[in-house]
Each structure stands twice: as structure tokens, then as C-alpha cells.
Amino acid sequence: MGKGKRWTREDVIIAYALYCVIPFSKVNNSNQTIKDAAEVMGRSPTSLKMRICNLAALDPDFLATGRAGLSSVAKLDQEVFAEFSNDWAGLSATAEELLGLPVFDIAEPVYNGPDRRRKKTYAEISDKQARRFFRKSVIAAYEGRCCISGMTIPQMLIASHIKPYAVSDLQTERANPANGLLLNAFYDRAFDQGLMTVLPDLTILISDQVKEVYTDERTREWLYAIEGTKIKRPARFAPSRDLLAYHNEYVFLR
């Protein structure tokens, strides 16, 4: 199935979105998401997997880890990669619409009262879709591990926005995986409240406002002990230096 079928722009958009949300270690022919998407696209899982690997070869963060994608990158791959690398909300919305599968988990209905159902507005769907795409992309980038503690319990992991969601640009920042850190719930709360920050060189810094007041053993163990260490750099979508600088300047408590 799918052998020799010409790749279209729409096909590559789907492949790029899947590259973002599937950990690279799980990009294989038996991955259920790849199998489901390939069936809808009329392609083989092998063909879709190879296209995803093509796109990895265009990602400088992925290449910086010492790994390499496939060398058979097409001009169309380059065009789609360039088009959507600063339009993450557009990438997630377009891929979801083209694929017609709940890859980003947005298909649940919204109820208004016990027996009344209303349709979501486009804005509601787009916003929720972008949030789910962001979460899946950040989890995939960090291979499901908190970038500080290494915790892997899914229920305890949060895709934290570096620049707060409310003030992030809708197109270029809200769903941008480079605006995210994968943190366990404790460190997510500390980061969100400005009790800690991550410098552009990925070094952790703890607020003096915490150190001057709280001296209990657990605070020393869980916060002070990590100051000066570095977060684990993700396999792709490294945290944006500009967005980390924003957190340092406007969120971090000095």
C-alpha cells in the first residue's frame, strides 16, 4: 500500500506534526499512531516513518545530539519545515484537519448543562488543540522525563510554558515546543511562580526570596540542592534562549 505514491504538501504537514509529537525512539513501523495515520493517508507505515526521519534531518536541535535523520530530504520537506517552524498552532490545526484522527486529543464534546450539547467554536477548538499539541511535543522532546529530576510518571509530568501562556504569541509561542520544559509537578509549580528559573545556558537558579526565608530540610533538599546544576537538554526543540531570558526578567522573583 502506498508504494510509489507521490507525496503532497498535505502529506508532509501530517508527517511533520507526527515528528513533533512522537518521541524519536518510538518512530517505527509498529507505532500505532503511525499505523493509523498511514492507513488514512493511503501509505505504508514504513513510508510514513521514513518521511518523519527525513524531517529529523532538518532539525538543528536533533542533529546537535549527534544523531542524524535520513539523507533523502526533498525540497517539499524543506518548504513545509520552514513554513510551520514559526506557526505551531497552524501546524497542529492543519494536521488535525487533514488527518481526521484525534492525534492531539481534542475530539471530546463540550456540554452546557446536563442534557445540552453545543458545538465548540473554532477559537475553542484551535486553543485546545494547540495546548494538546504543545504538551505532546514537549513530552516527546524530553522522552517523557522531567528535565530536572528524571521522573517518568506521566501523571506527575507537566509541559510547562517558559513564557507564560497568557502572554505568549498565539502563532509563534503558545504551541511552540521550544517554549516548554517538561517538569514534575513540584518543579513546574516552582518555575511557574518564579521561585526558580533556568538561565539561557540551561543552568538552574533559585530565588533569593526563597533562600532568605525558608531553611527547612525539604526545601534545601528539593530546591537549593539543584541550584547551579543544568537541566537535561532535550533531543529536539531546545528551550529558546530568548524565552528563557523573558522568564528570568519578568517571572523570576529577585
mmCIF file of N, CA and C in Angstrom, residues 165-213:
data_model
loop_
_atom_site.group_PDB
_atom_site.id
_atom_site.type_symbol
_atom_site.label_atom_id
_atom_site.label_comp_id
_atom_site.label_asym_id
_atom_site.label_seq_id
_atom_site.Cartn_x
_atom_site.Cartn_y
_atom_site.Cartn_z
ATOM 1 N N TYR A 165 1.703 31.244 29.211
ATOM 2 C CA TYR A 165 0.748 31.042 28.119
ATOM 3 C C TYR A 165 -0.059 32.309 27.833
ATOM 4 N N ALA A 166 -0.497 32.988 28.882
ATOM 5 C CA ALA A 166 -1.388 34.134 28.713
ATOM 6 C C ALA A 166 -0.757 35.275 27.933
ATOM 7 N N VAL A 167 0.564 35.378 27.976
ATOM 8 C CA VAL A 167 1.227 36.492 27.290
ATOM 9 C C VAL A 167 2.038 36.013 26.083
ATOM 10 N N SER A 168 1.922 34.727 25.758
ATOM 11 C CA SER A 168 2.646 34.194 24.607
ATOM 12 C C SER A 168 1.900 34.512 23.317
ATOM 13 N N ASP A 169 2.658 34.709 22.248
ATOM 14 C CA ASP A 169 2.068 34.964 20.936
ATOM 15 C C ASP A 169 1.321 33.713 20.466
ATOM 16 N N LEU A 170 0.108 33.908 19.970
ATOM 17 C CA LEU A 170 -0.752 32.791 19.584
ATOM 18 C C LEU A 170 -0.108 31.927 18.505
ATOM 19 N N GLN A 171 0.525 32.549 17.527
ATOM 20 C CA GLN A 171 1.045 31.805 16.380
ATOM 21 C C GLN A 171 2.418 31.205 16.641
ATOM 22 N N THR A 172 3.312 31.989 17.239
ATOM 23 C CA THR A 172 4.710 31.581 17.294
ATOM 24 C C THR A 172 5.169 31.029 18.643
ATOM 25 N N GLU A 173 4.387 31.222 19.725
ATOM 26 C CA GLU A 173 4.890 30.857 21.049
ATOM 27 C C GLU A 173 4.003 29.884 21.837
ATOM 28 N N ARG A 174 2.692 30.018 21.752
ATOM 29 C CA ARG A 174 1.823 29.228 22.623
ATOM 30 C C ARG A 174 1.983 27.721 22.415
ATOM 31 N N ALA A 175 2.081 27.297 21.175
ATOM 32 C CA ALA A 175 2.217 25.860 20.898
ATOM 33 C C ALA A 175 3.635 25.478 20.512
ATOM 34 N N ASN A 176 4.574 26.391 20.658
ATOM 35 C CA ASN A 176 5.961 26.161 20.265
ATOM 36 C C ASN A 176 6.659 25.262 21.287
ATOM 37 N N PRO A 177 7.089 24.069 20.914
ATOM 38 C CA PRO A 177 7.756 23.191 21.884
ATOM 39 C C PRO A 177 9.014 23.806 22.485
ATOM 40 N N ALA A 178 9.648 24.750 21.795
ATOM 41 C CA ALA A 178 10.826 25.424 22.339
ATOM 42 C C ALA A 178 10.455 26.418 23.435
ATOM 43 N N ASN A 179 9.164 26.603 23.667
ATOM 44 C CA ASN A 179 8.680 27.415 24.788
ATOM 45 C C ASN A 179 8.270 26.513 25.945
ATOM 46 N N GLY A 180 8.798 25.310 25.982
ATOM 47 C CA GLY A 180 8.385 24.367 27.011
ATOM 48 C C GLY A 180 9.527 23.663 27.718
ATOM 49 N N LEU A 181 9.280 23.311 28.963
ATOM 50 C CA LEU A 181 10.133 22.431 29.754
ATOM 51 C C LEU A 181 9.251 21.320 30.294
ATOM 52 N N LEU A 182 9.737 20.103 30.316
ATOM 53 C CA LEU A 182 8.977 19.009 30.923
ATOM 54 C C LEU A 182 9.435 18.879 32.375
ATOM 55 N N LEU A 183 8.525 19.200 33.298
ATOM 56 C CA LEU A 183 8.854 19.240 34.718
ATOM 57 C C LEU A 183 7.867 18.400 35.520
ATOM 58 N N ASN A 184 8.333 17.838 36.625
ATOM 59 C CA ASN A 184 7.377 17.205 37.520
ATOM 60 C C ASN A 184 6.562 18.294 38.208
ATOM 61 N N ALA A 185 5.477 17.902 38.863
ATOM 62 C CA ALA A 185 4.534 18.887 39.378
ATOM 63 C C ALA A 185 5.169 19.863 40.362
ATOM 64 N N PHE A 186 6.109 19.378 41.169
ATOM 65 C CA PHE A 186 6.758 20.259 42.145
ATOM 66 C C PHE A 186 7.575 21.344 41.448
ATOM 67 N N TYR A 187 8.425 20.940 40.516
ATOM 68 C CA TYR A 187 9.267 21.923 39.839
ATOM 69 C C TYR A 187 8.469 22.805 38.884
ATOM 70 N N ASP A 188 7.391 22.256 38.326
ATOM 71 C CA ASP A 188 6.522 23.090 37.489
ATOM 72 C C ASP A 188 5.958 24.243 38.303
ATOM 73 N N ARG A 189 5.477 23.952 39.504
ATOM 74 C CA ARG A 189 4.897 24.998 40.358
ATOM 75 C C ARG A 189 5.952 26.029 40.753
ATOM 76 N N ALA A 190 7.129 25.550 41.107
ATOM 77 C CA ALA A 190 8.200 26.470 41.490
ATOM 78 C C ALA A 190 8.608 27.365 40.320
ATOM 79 N N PHE A 191 8.681 26.788 39.133
ATOM 80 C CA PHE A 191 9.055 27.556 37.939
ATOM 81 C C PHE A 191 7.960 28.547 37.578
ATOM 82 N N ASP A 192 6.711 28.104 37.614
ATOM 83 C CA ASP A 192 5.574 28.948 37.265
ATOM 84 C C ASP A 192 5.452 30.145 38.198
ATOM 85 N N GLN A 193 5.773 29.949 39.479
ATOM 86 C CA GLN A 193 5.643 31.016 40.470
ATOM 87 C C GLN A 193 6.904 31.869 40.601
ATOM 88 N N GLY A 194 7.918 31.587 39.790
ATOM 89 C CA GLY A 194 9.125 32.395 39.807
ATOM 90 C C GLY A 194 10.063 32.093 40.959
ATOM 91 N N LEU A 195 9.850 30.970 41.660
ATOM 92 C CA LEU A 195 10.742 30.595 42.753
ATOM 93 C C LEU A 195 12.069 30.067 42.218
ATOM 94 N N MET A 196 12.064 29.670 40.970
ATOM 95 C CA MET A 196 13.274 29.210 40.308
ATOM 96 C C MET A 196 13.180 29.610 38.843
ATOM 97 N N THR A 197 14.319 29.624 38.174
ATOM 98 C CA THR A 197 14.345 29.899 36.742
ATOM 99 C C THR A 197 15.436 29.053 36.110
ATOM 100 N N VAL A 198 15.476 29.075 34.807
ATOM 101 C CA VAL A 198 16.516 28.389 34.046
ATOM 102 C C VAL A 198 17.174 29.437 33.151
ATOM 103 N N LEU A 199 18.458 29.608 33.325
ATOM 104 C CA LEU A 199 19.186 30.607 32.550
ATOM 105 C C LEU A 199 19.327 30.143 31.096
ATOM 106 N N PRO A 200 19.642 31.066 30.189
ATOM 107 C CA PRO A 200 19.791 30.662 28.784
ATOM 108 C C PRO A 200 20.804 29.553 28.536
ATOM 109 N N ASP A 201 21.783 29.380 29.447
ATOM 110 C CA ASP A 201 22.737 28.276 29.285
ATOM 111 C C ASP A 201 22.241 26.993 29.952
ATOM 112 N N LEU A 202 20.951 26.989 30.374
ATOM 113 C CA LEU A 202 20.250 25.844 30.968
ATOM 114 C C LEU A 202 20.615 25.588 32.429
ATOM 115 N N THR A 203 21.285 26.550 33.076
ATOM 116 C CA THR A 203 21.615 26.440 34.497
ATOM 117 C C THR A 203 20.426 26.864 35.357
ATOM 118 N N ILE A 204 20.173 26.119 36.424
ATOM 119 C CA ILE A 204 19.057 26.409 37.328
ATOM 120 C C ILE A 204 19.476 27.440 38.369
ATOM 121 N N LEU A 205 18.582 28.399 38.621
ATOM 122 C CA LEU A 205 18.826 29.441 39.617
ATOM 123 C C LEU A 205 17.621 29.508 40.545
ATOM 124 N N ILE A 206 17.871 29.571 41.858
ATOM 125 C CA ILE A 206 16.803 29.637 42.851
ATOM 126 C C ILE A 206 16.696 31.077 43.367
ATOM 127 N N SER A 207 15.478 31.548 43.570
ATOM 128 C CA SER A 207 15.245 32.925 44.002
ATOM 129 C C SER A 207 15.787 33.185 45.400
ATOM 130 N N ASP A 208 16.415 34.349 45.566
ATOM 131 C CA ASP A 208 16.890 34.767 46.888
ATOM 132 C C ASP A 208 15.727 34.951 47.851
ATOM 133 N N GLN A 209 14.547 35.279 47.314
ATOM 134 C CA GLN A 209 13.384 35.461 48.178
ATOM 135 C C GLN A 209 13.005 34.155 48.879
ATOM 136 N N VAL A 210 13.320 33.033 48.264
ATOM 137 C CA VAL A 210 13.090 31.739 48.909
ATOM 138 C C VAL A 210 14.201 31.462 49.909
ATOM 139 N N LYS A 211 15.429 31.651 49.486
ATOM 140 C CA LYS A 211 16.583 31.296 50.325
ATOM 141 C C LYS A 211 16.667 32.143 51.592
ATOM 142 N N GLU A 212 16.148 33.358 51.534
ATOM 143 C CA GLU A 212 16.218 34.239 52.701
ATOM 144 C C GLU A 212 15.176 33.908 53.758
ATOM 145 N N VAL A 213 14.164 33.159 53.383
ATOM 146 C CA VAL A 213 13.047 32.914 54.299
ATOM 147 C C VAL A 213 12.936 31.455 54.717
#
